[in-house]
Amino acid sequence: MKSLIIDQLKQKLGNRATDSQFESSLYSRDLAPVPNLLVNPLFNTAADLVVRPIDTAEVAEILKISWDNDIPVTPRAGASTVYFDSVPIKGGIVMDLNLLKGIVALDESGMMVTVKAGTTWSELEKYLNGKGFALRSFPSSAPVASIGGWFCMMGYGIGSIKYGSLLSQVKAIELVLPNGEVKQLTSDSDIPLDYLAGSEGTLGVVTQLQVHVRKLTSMKHYLLKVKEPDLSRVVNHIQGERMVPYNIHFSDQKYNAVMNKLGFVADEFTGSCTVAVDYEGSEDDLKAADAVISEMMSGDFEVELAEEKDANQEWKEKFLALRLKRGGPSQLGGEVWLPINNLNHYLDTIKEMDKKYTLGLVSYGHVATAEHAVVMTAFFADERKTIDYVLKLSMVKKIQDIGHRYGGKPYGIGLWNTPYIGYIFDNSQLAELRARKKELDPKGIMNPGKVYRPPLLLNSFNFKVAMNILAAVSRAVGRGNRRV
Amino acid sequence: MSEDKSLFTTLEEEALICGRCGSCRSDCPVYNVIGWESSAPRGKISKAKDIFSKGKQVEISDEFIERIAQCTLCGACSSVCSAGIDTRNLWLAIRKRIADEGRAPEAYKKLRDTLLQNRNISSFSNDDRLEWAEDLDDEPEGLELKAGAEVCYFVGCVSSFYPQAAQVPITIVEILMKADVDFTTMGGEEWCCGYPLLSAGFVDDRKPFIEHNVAKIKELDIHTLIASCATCYHFWKHDCSPELEGYDLEILHATEYLARLIEEGRIELNELDEVVTYHDPCDLGRNSGVYDAPRSIINSIPGVQFIEMGHSRADSLCCGGGGNLQSVDPDLAAKISDLRVKEIKETGASIIVSACQQCEQMLSAGVRNAGLPIRVMDISELILEAMD
Ligand SMILES: Cc1cc2nc3c(=O)[nH]c(=O)nc-3n(C[C@H](O)[C@H](O)[C@H](O)COP(=O)(O)OP(=O)(O)OC[C@H]3O[C@@H](n4cnc5c(N)ncnc54)[C@H](O)[C@@H]3O)c2cc1C
């Protein structure tokens, strides 16, 4: 029965559907560096069919057929996520949304753009800049990340500190429910649009969004060299000033040292942490920004201002985070949504962990809100050395545990962060989310296995035991041996 | 803080370094036409990793070979790669592996046979290299193999043998004559630069071509070489360094040399009432960093209104004509060109100028198919029109 339906869909969509193994194997992965030997025995990541719908009507038709026949559907756009968010784990259909592309309308007086969900953030920014407007915020994966994809994730990135989460900037969305029904959602609709923010493809497919934009303004960039003990204080001070920065990005001393060895960071930055601060606004705003920075330089902070060209270069390179991976060739790590006040405590404890396991941990991140930063702590590995690699995977949990100790939680859930669901939501939040899922997708066809609860083999208890055993082995055999 | 030099190590290592982030995808002309992951750079690298990077090499599938050939080597993926992978070099390394296994596409093998036999990419004898010169009003003295000339013009196979492109060398020569430049060409001693062999994976076969051309240049005591073909220029500039070591040769694209002549006042330009846009050839712009010379030429013509396309300079879209793509998948090449033609149309320009005969051929066909009233010209033709 299922294969008959798949065949029919394939016929119907012609060259926009495929079940070729060569092709669909690429839809079985995202950025997550998890070896096949750990994935394949547990999950069916092979799509029965990959489809590329061209418009809302086609999305609706495919969902209706899938709904009627209980076929799982996994939405996928940029696939720039790292927790198998857009990877099927129960086979079925992968819905590639990249053909839902383009600008529908720009309301210049209302400062609002209506855009199809598969458009990338860079494409939208380019379009807006040409019209004298700009994005309020965007992820640092903007060249690939889609508007819909970021909305269905957490939606914090560059610009969020000034303009808030993406959810706060979206006025309306078009949603195709799992049963194929098309709905227009606002904050006041029967199904409020905030249900979909962070839903990770589990409640339906977002096909179009109406997003607030800002006027295109000038920018000013600063790069600060900060002594490690002062990092939290400096970051806190800058974001707490009257002139709110557009973006604050920081790197710890270890990160700068590694990037220096890789040839990406100049010698002068190796002995300290760096904080990149970017402002946008009117001429007066930028003057005020300059005053904030000057004042800080004359205060009691252990900070030094780098040359303007370095600050500008840092901004120019904001999408090049993966250069770090050149020290790998593989890179593992944990991303933590962390209270800024605890940044130094977190980094200190990460250092202790590094002493114990000699992994060569490096940390960097950006400020997401007045209270929180998203911090990535990473280390190198080599996926060709399977046993060593699997042992090192256990270290990711250690990082999340340290984050949790300081009030942090994983950023994004997908599959691989479901064991930490208890860190991310309290019981009532979780109950609310599960109720929404039941309401909109009672058959559970949308992106099954993600977000709400860990699959049996990944449940918190099993996961903890397995990771602790691996960590103990890792320590015992001294697997650290930094490469760079 | 960083430099723009290639960080390429080995195919195996670079494929492992790729994090599959997909930043390369939106800018890839092939992905933008085909739309499947396997046509996107990250998809190809993911497959390459499975084949080459995990210990013993596994069998290369026909589908993979097809996808690797579906690439214009435009370099757009290299310039956006968030892991700093020189993907252009990576594609070349993969094509070499495929060729080494005797699995190169038939069209590549034919091209190689032709090159080894004729020393050029056409079916004509290399002695006919200067046939285009018969259309010159006056054939200049010293057009062929003049030792000690101030400049040697490297014409390139396409302009030498294909009538559609013959206007380019004719125009360049006319401009050089009018500007009183002491120049020559290598005539029948000019061999293909070697790029088509490199890009088809027959890397070692390009060697004798480079050695021959470099030896001739030295023999003629030439110290400035200009090329009107963006790819020949790129190849001379980047792939002949070992052979040229210790020899003083300035390698310029025709646009750089012509801009210099204009600046020195050796060329005078009259008013042209035209709206002009410019297409950056990938091998001249993104892959060689020459953006300003062609723009300064266009802007130095009085009366010309210059409009940039939506994508320009490092961000420019490919015309579809690179990387030997036409020989294996002409339909795909034409569809890529259509994407560029759309942008040309949006500018409202009456003339689209480029600086590479291959781009001009692709765009001419695209403009013709779209029925647009736009003239496609080589930048030298625009200069000559303004000189008349
Ligand atoms: C270098 C790098 C930098 C990054 N920086 C940031 C950052 O600054 N902030 C941040 O939050 N994340 C960041 N990320 C993670 C990721 O890129 C973002 O979350 C991104 O917005 C995801 O968009 P996507 O189009 O790639 O979505 P995908 O990965 O394709 O999908 C993400 C999830 O949303 C679902 N989905 C996608 N589109 C739709 C749709 N239209 N309707 C319904 N469900 C959908 C999928 O099923 C999946 O669960 C970064 C990643 C990388 C590699």
Coordinates of N, CA, C and O in Angstrom, one line a residue, chain A residues 15-18 20-23 25-27 29-33 36 50-52 76-80 96 98 101 120 123 126 141 143-144 223 262-266 269 309-310 313-314 317 319-326 328-330 382-384 483, chain B residues 1-3 5 7-9 12-27 31-39 42-44 46-47 49-50 53-55 61 63-65 67 79-86 309-312 315 343:
Chain A
N15 N 10.1 14.9 -12.4 CA 11.5 15.0 -12.0 C 11.7 15.8 -10.8 O 12.8 16.2 -10.4
R16 N 10.6 16.1 -10.1 CA 10.7 16.7 -8.7 C 10.5 15.7 -7.6 O 10.2 16.1 -6.5
A17 N 10.7 14.4 -7.9 CA 10.6 13.4 -6.9 C 11.6 12.3 -7.3 O 11.9 12.1 -8.4
T18 N 12.3 11.8 -6.3 CA 13.2 10.7 -6.6 C 13.3 9.7 -5.4 O 13.1 10.0 -4.3
S20 N 15.9 7.5 -5.9 CA 17.3 7.0 -6.2 C 18.1 6.9 -5.0 O 18.1 7.9 -4.2
Q21 N 18.8 5.8 -4.8 CA 19.5 5.7 -3.5 C 20.7 6.7 -3.5 O 21.0 7.3 -2.5
F22 N 21.3 6.9 -4.7 CA 22.4 7.8 -4.9 C 22.0 9.2 -4.3 O 22.7 9.9 -3.6
E23 N 20.8 9.6 -4.7 CA 20.3 10.9 -4.3 C 19.8 11.0 -2.9 O 20.2 11.8 -2.1
S25 N 20.4 9.3 -0.3 CA 21.3 9.1 0.8 C 21.8 10.4 1.3 O 22.2 10.6 2.4
L26 N 21.8 11.4 0.4 CA 22.3 12.8 0.8 C 21.3 13.5 1.7 O 21.6 14.4 2.4
Y27 N 20.0 13.0 1.7 CA 19.0 13.5 2.5 C 18.9 12.8 3.9 O 18.0 13.0 4.7
R29 N 21.4 12.8 6.0 CA 22.4 13.4 6.9 C 22.2 15.0 7.0 O 21.7 15.6 6.1
D30 N 22.6 15.5 8.1 CA 22.8 17.0 8.1 C 24.2 17.3 8.5 O 25.1 16.5 8.1
L31 N 24.5 18.3 9.3 CA 25.9 18.5 9.7 C 26.4 17.6 10.8 O 27.6 17.5 11.0
A32 N 25.5 16.9 11.4 CA 25.9 16.1 12.6 C 26.9 15.1 12.3 O 26.7 14.2 11.4
P33 N 28.0 15.1 13.0 CA 29.1 14.2 12.6 C 29.0 12.9 13.4 O 29.9 12.4 14.1
N36 N 27.9 6.3 10.9 CA 26.9 5.4 10.5 C 26.7 4.3 11.4 O 25.5 3.8 11.6
V50 N 12.1 11.4 -1.9 CA 12.4 12.8 -1.7 C 11.6 13.6 -2.7 O 11.6 13.3 -3.9
V51 N 10.8 14.6 -2.2 CA 10.0 15.4 -3.1 C 10.4 16.9 -3.0 O 10.8 17.4 -2.0
R52 N 10.2 17.6 -4.1 CA 10.5 19.0 -4.2 C 9.3 19.8 -4.6 O 9.2 20.1 -5.8
R76 N 12.5 19.7 5.0 CA 14.0 20.0 5.0 C 14.2 21.2 4.0 O 13.7 21.2 2.9
A77 N 14.9 22.2 4.5 CA 15.2 23.4 3.7 C 16.7 23.5 3.5 O 17.3 22.7 2.7
G78 N 17.4 24.3 4.2 CA 18.8 24.4 4.1 C 19.6 23.2 4.6 O 20.7 23.0 4.3
A79 N 18.9 22.5 5.5 CA 19.6 21.4 6.2 C 20.9 21.8 6.8 O 21.9 21.1 6.8
S80 N 20.9 23.0 7.4 CA 22.1 23.5 8.1 C 22.1 23.3 9.6 O 22.8 24.0 10.3
D96 N 11.8 18.5 0.4 CA 12.8 19.5 0.2 C 12.0 20.8 -0.2 O 11.3 20.8 -1.2
N98 N 13.2 23.8 -0.9 CA 14.0 24.9 -1.5 C 13.4 25.5 -2.8 O 13.9 26.5 -3.3
K101 N 10.7 29.6 -3.2 CA 11.7 30.6 -3.1 C 11.2 31.9 -3.8 O 10.5 31.9 -4.8
T120 N 16.6 32.0 1.1 CA 17.6 32.0 2.2 C 17.7 33.5 2.7 O 17.3 34.4 2.1
E123 N 19.7 35.7 0.5 CA 18.9 36.2 -0.7 C 17.9 37.3 -0.3 O 17.8 38.3 -1.0
K126 N 19.9 40.6 0.4 CA 20.4 41.2 -0.9 C 19.2 42.0 -1.5 O 19.4 43.1 -2.0
S141 N 24.3 31.4 9.6 CA 24.3 30.4 8.5 C 23.4 31.0 7.3 O 22.9 30.3 6.5
P143 N 23.8 32.3 4.4 CA 23.9 31.9 3.0 C 23.1 30.7 2.6 O 22.8 30.4 1.5
V144 N 22.8 29.8 3.6 CA 22.1 28.6 3.3 C 20.8 28.5 4.1 O 19.8 27.9 3.6
L223 N 36.5 45.8 17.5 CA 37.1 44.5 17.9 C 37.9 44.7 19.2 O 38.8 45.5 19.2
L262 N 46.0 28.1 12.6 CA 45.5 27.7 11.3 C 45.7 28.8 10.3 O 45.3 28.7 9.1
G263 N 46.2 30.0 10.8 CA 46.5 31.1 9.9 C 45.4 32.1 9.7 O 45.4 32.9 8.8
F264 N 44.4 32.0 10.5 CA 43.2 32.9 10.4 C 43.2 34.1 11.3 O 42.4 35.0 11.2
V265 N 44.0 34.0 12.4 CA 44.0 35.1 13.4 C 45.5 35.5 13.6 O 46.4 34.7 13.7
A266 N 45.6 36.8 13.6 CA 47.0 37.4 13.7 C 47.6 37.2 15.1 O 46.8 37.0 16.1
F269 N 46.4 38.6 18.6 CA 45.1 38.3 19.3 C 45.2 37.0 20.1 O 44.2 36.5 20.6
K309 N 40.5 48.1 10.8 CA 40.5 47.1 9.7 C 40.3 45.7 10.2 O 39.6 44.9 9.5
D310 N 40.8 45.4 11.4 CA 40.6 44.0 11.9 C 39.1 43.9 12.3 O 38.5 42.8 12.2
Q313 N 37.1 43.3 9.2 CA 37.4 42.0 8.7 C 36.6 40.9 9.4 O 36.1 40.0 8.9
E314 N 36.6 41.1 10.7 CA 35.9 40.2 11.6 C 34.4 40.1 11.2 O 33.8 39.0 11.1
E317 N 33.9 38.3 8.0 CA 34.1 36.9 8.0 C 33.0 36.2 8.9 O 33.2 35.1 9.4
F319 N 30.4 34.7 8.5 CA 29.8 33.4 8.0 C 30.8 32.3 7.9 O 30.5 31.2 7.4
L320 N 32.0 32.5 8.3 CA 33.1 31.5 8.1 C 33.5 30.7 9.3 O 34.6 30.4 9.5
A321 N 32.4 30.4 10.1 CA 32.7 29.7 11.4 C 33.4 28.3 11.2 O 34.1 27.9 12.0
L322 N 33.1 27.7 10.1 CA 33.6 26.4 9.9 C 35.1 26.3 9.5 O 35.7 25.2 9.4
R323 N 35.7 27.4 9.4 CA 37.2 27.4 9.2 C 37.9 26.7 10.3 O 39.0 26.1 10.1
L324 N 37.3 26.8 11.5 CA 37.9 26.1 12.6 C 38.1 24.6 12.3 O 39.1 24.0 12.8
K325 N 37.2 24.1 11.5 CA 37.2 22.6 11.3 C 38.5 22.2 10.5 O 38.8 21.0 10.5
R326 N 39.2 23.2 10.0 CA 40.5 22.8 9.3 C 41.5 22.2 10.2 O 42.5 21.6 9.8
G328 N 40.7 19.9 12.3 CA 40.2 18.6 12.7 C 40.9 17.4 12.1 O 41.9 17.0 12.6
P329 N 40.4 16.8 11.1 CA 39.4 17.2 10.2 C 37.9 17.2 10.7 O 37.1 17.8 10.1
S330 N 37.7 16.5 11.8 CA 36.3 16.5 12.3 C 36.3 17.4 13.6 O 37.3 17.7 14.2
D382 N 38.9 12.9 14.8 CA 39.1 12.4 13.5 C 38.2 11.2 13.3 O 38.3 10.1 13.9
E383 N 37.2 11.4 12.5 CA 36.1 10.4 12.3 C 36.6 9.1 11.7 O 35.9 8.1 11.7
R384 N 37.8 9.1 11.1 CA 38.4 7.9 10.6 C 38.8 6.9 11.6 O 39.0 5.7 11.4
R483 N 45.4 18.1 18.5 CA 46.0 18.1 17.2 C 46.7 19.4 16.9 O 47.7 19.5 16.2
Chain B
M1 N 41.7 39.7 8.8 CA 42.8 38.9 9.5 C 43.3 37.8 8.6 O 44.4 37.2 8.9
S2 N 42.6 37.4 7.6 CA 43.0 36.2 6.8 C 43.4 36.6 5.4 O 43.1 37.7 4.9
E3 N 44.1 35.8 4.7 CA 44.5 36.0 3.4 C 43.7 35.2 2.4 O 43.1 34.2 2.8
K5 N 44.8 33.2 0.1 CA 45.5 32.1 -0.6 C 44.9 30.8 -0.5 O 44.1 30.5 0.5
L7 N 44.1 27.1 0.5 CA 44.5 26.3 1.6 C 44.4 24.8 1.3 O 44.5 24.0 2.2
F8 N 44.3 24.6 0.0 CA 44.0 23.2 -0.5 C 45.2 22.2 0.0 O 46.3 22.5 -0.1
T9 N 44.8 21.1 0.6 CA 45.7 20.1 1.0 C 45.6 18.9 0.1 O 46.3 18.8 -1.0
E12 N 41.4 13.9 -0.2 CA 40.9 13.2 1.0 C 40.6 14.1 2.2 O 39.6 14.0 2.8
E13 N 41.6 14.9 2.5 CA 41.5 15.8 3.7 C 40.5 16.8 3.5 O 39.7 17.1 4.4
E14 N 40.4 17.5 2.3 CA 39.4 18.6 2.2 C 38.0 18.0 2.2 O 37.1 18.7 2.8
A15 N 37.8 16.8 1.7 CA 36.5 16.2 1.7 C 36.1 16.0 3.2 O 34.9 16.1 3.5
L16 N 37.0 15.6 4.0 CA 36.7 15.4 5.4 C 36.5 16.7 6.1 O 35.6 16.8 7.1
I17 N 37.2 17.8 5.7 CA 37.0 19.1 6.4 C 35.6 19.6 6.2 O 35.0 20.3 7.0
C18 N 35.1 19.4 5.0 CA 33.7 20.0 4.7 C 32.8 19.6 5.8 O 32.7 18.4 6.2
G19 N 32.0 20.6 6.3 CA 31.1 20.3 7.4 C 29.7 20.2 6.9 O 28.8 20.1 7.7
R20 N 29.5 20.2 5.6 CA 28.1 20.0 4.9 C 27.2 21.2 5.3 O 26.0 21.0 5.4
C21 N 27.8 22.4 5.6 CA 26.9 23.5 6.1 C 26.0 24.0 4.9 O 24.9 24.5 5.2
G22 N 26.5 23.8 3.7 CA 25.7 24.2 2.5 C 25.7 25.6 2.1 O 25.0 26.1 1.2
S23 N 26.7 26.4 2.7 CA 26.8 27.8 2.2 C 27.1 27.9 0.8 O 26.8 28.9 0.1
C24 N 27.7 26.8 0.2 CA 28.1 26.8 -1.2 C 26.9 26.6 -2.1 O 27.0 26.8 -3.3
R25 N 25.7 26.3 -1.6 CA 24.6 25.8 -2.4 C 24.0 26.9 -3.2 O 23.8 26.8 -4.4
S26 N 23.6 28.0 -2.5 CA 22.7 29.0 -3.2 C 23.5 29.7 -4.3 O 22.8 30.2 -5.2
D27 N 24.8 29.7 -4.2 CA 25.6 30.4 -5.3 C 26.0 29.5 -6.4 O 26.6 30.0 -7.4
Y31 N 23.5 23.8 -9.1 CA 22.4 23.5 -8.2 C 21.2 24.3 -8.5 O 20.1 23.8 -8.4
N32 N 21.4 25.6 -8.8 CA 20.2 26.4 -9.1 C 19.4 26.0 -10.2 O 18.2 26.3 -10.3
V33 N 20.0 25.2 -11.2 CA 19.2 24.7 -12.3 C 18.7 23.3 -11.9 O 17.5 23.0 -12.1
I34 N 19.6 22.4 -11.4 CA 19.1 21.0 -11.2 C 18.3 20.9 -9.9 O 17.3 20.2 -9.9
G35 N 18.8 21.5 -8.8 CA 18.0 21.5 -7.6 C 18.1 20.3 -6.7 O 17.6 20.4 -5.6
W36 N 18.8 19.3 -7.1 CA 19.0 18.1 -6.2 C 20.3 18.3 -5.4 O 21.2 18.8 -5.9
E37 N 20.3 17.7 -4.2 CA 21.5 17.9 -3.3 C 22.7 17.3 -4.0 O 23.8 17.9 -3.9
S38 N 22.6 16.3 -4.8 CA 23.8 15.7 -5.4 C 24.4 16.6 -6.5 O 25.5 16.4 -6.9
S39 N 23.7 17.7 -6.9 CA 24.2 18.6 -7.8 C 24.9 19.8 -7.1 O 25.5 20.6 -7.7
R42 N 28.1 20.8 -1.7 CA 28.2 20.0 -0.5 C 27.8 18.5 -0.7 O 28.4 17.6 -0.1
G43 N 26.9 18.3 -1.7 CA 26.5 17.0 -2.0 C 27.6 16.2 -2.7 O 27.9 15.0 -2.3
K44 N 28.2 16.9 -3.6 CA 29.3 16.2 -4.3 C 30.5 15.9 -3.4 O 31.1 14.8 -3.4
S46 N 30.3 15.4 -0.2 CA 29.8 14.3 0.7 C 30.1 13.0 0.1 O 30.5 12.0 0.7
K47 N 29.7 12.9 -1.2 CA 30.0 11.7 -2.0 C 31.5 11.4 -2.1 O 31.9 10.2 -2.0
K49 N 33.8 12.3 -0.1 CA 34.3 11.8 1.2 C 34.0 10.3 1.3 O 34.9 9.5 1.7
D50 N 32.8 9.9 1.0 CA 32.5 8.4 1.1 C 33.4 7.6 0.2 O 33.8 6.5 0.5
S53 N 37.8 9.3 1.2 CA 38.4 9.7 2.4 C 38.3 8.7 3.6 O 38.7 9.0 4.7
K54 N 37.7 7.5 3.3 CA 37.5 6.6 4.4 C 38.4 5.4 4.3 O 37.9 4.3 4.4
G55 N 39.6 5.6 4.1 CA 40.5 4.4 4.0 C 40.6 4.0 2.5 O 40.8 4.8 1.7
S61 N 30.8 5.7 -8.7 CA 29.6 5.4 -9.5 C 29.5 6.3 -10.7 O 30.1 7.4 -10.8
E63 N 26.9 7.9 -11.6 CA 26.1 9.1 -11.2 C 27.1 10.1 -10.7 O 26.9 11.3 -11.0
F64 N 28.1 9.7 -9.9 CA 29.0 10.6 -9.3 C 29.8 11.3 -10.4 O 30.0 12.5 -10.4
I65 N 30.3 10.5 -11.4 CA 31.1 11.0 -12.5 C 30.2 12.1 -13.3 O 30.7 13.1 -13.6
R67 N 27.8 13.9 -12.1 CA 27.7 15.1 -11.3 C 29.0 15.9 -11.3 O 28.9 17.2 -11.3
S79 N 34.5 30.8 -3.1 CA 34.6 32.1 -2.5 C 33.6 32.2 -1.3 O 33.8 33.1 -0.5
V80 N 32.6 31.3 -1.2 CA 31.7 31.4 0.0 C 32.0 30.3 1.0 O 31.4 30.3 2.1
C81 N 32.9 29.3 0.7 CA 33.0 28.2 1.6 C 33.3 28.6 3.0 O 34.4 29.3 3.2
S82 N 32.5 28.2 3.9 CA 32.7 28.7 5.3 C 33.8 27.9 6.0 O 34.2 28.2 7.1
A83 N 34.3 26.8 5.3 CA 35.5 26.1 5.9 C 36.8 26.4 5.1 O 37.8 25.8 5.4
G84 N 36.7 27.4 4.3 CA 37.9 27.8 3.5 C 38.4 26.8 2.6 O 39.6 26.7 2.2
I85 N 37.5 25.9 2.1 CA 38.0 24.9 1.1 C 38.1 25.5 -0.3 O 37.1 26.2 -0.8
D86 N 39.2 25.3 -0.9 CA 39.4 25.7 -2.3 C 38.7 24.7 -3.2 O 39.3 23.7 -3.7
M309 N 24.8 44.6 -12.9 CA 23.7 43.6 -12.7 C 23.5 43.3 -11.3 O 24.3 43.6 -10.4
G310 N 22.4 42.6 -11.0 CA 22.1 42.2 -9.6 C 23.3 41.5 -8.9 O 23.6 41.7 -7.8
H311 N 23.9 40.6 -9.7 CA 25.1 39.9 -9.2 C 26.3 40.4 -10.0 O 26.3 40.2 -11.2
S312 N 27.3 40.9 -9.3 CA 28.5 41.4 -10.1 C 29.7 41.2 -9.2 O 29.7 40.7 -8.1
D315 N 30.6 38.3 -6.8 CA 29.3 37.7 -6.6 C 28.6 37.3 -7.9 O 27.5 36.9 -8.0
E343 N 19.1 38.4 -15.6 CA 19.6 39.6 -14.9 C 20.0 40.7 -15.9 O 19.9 41.8 -15.6

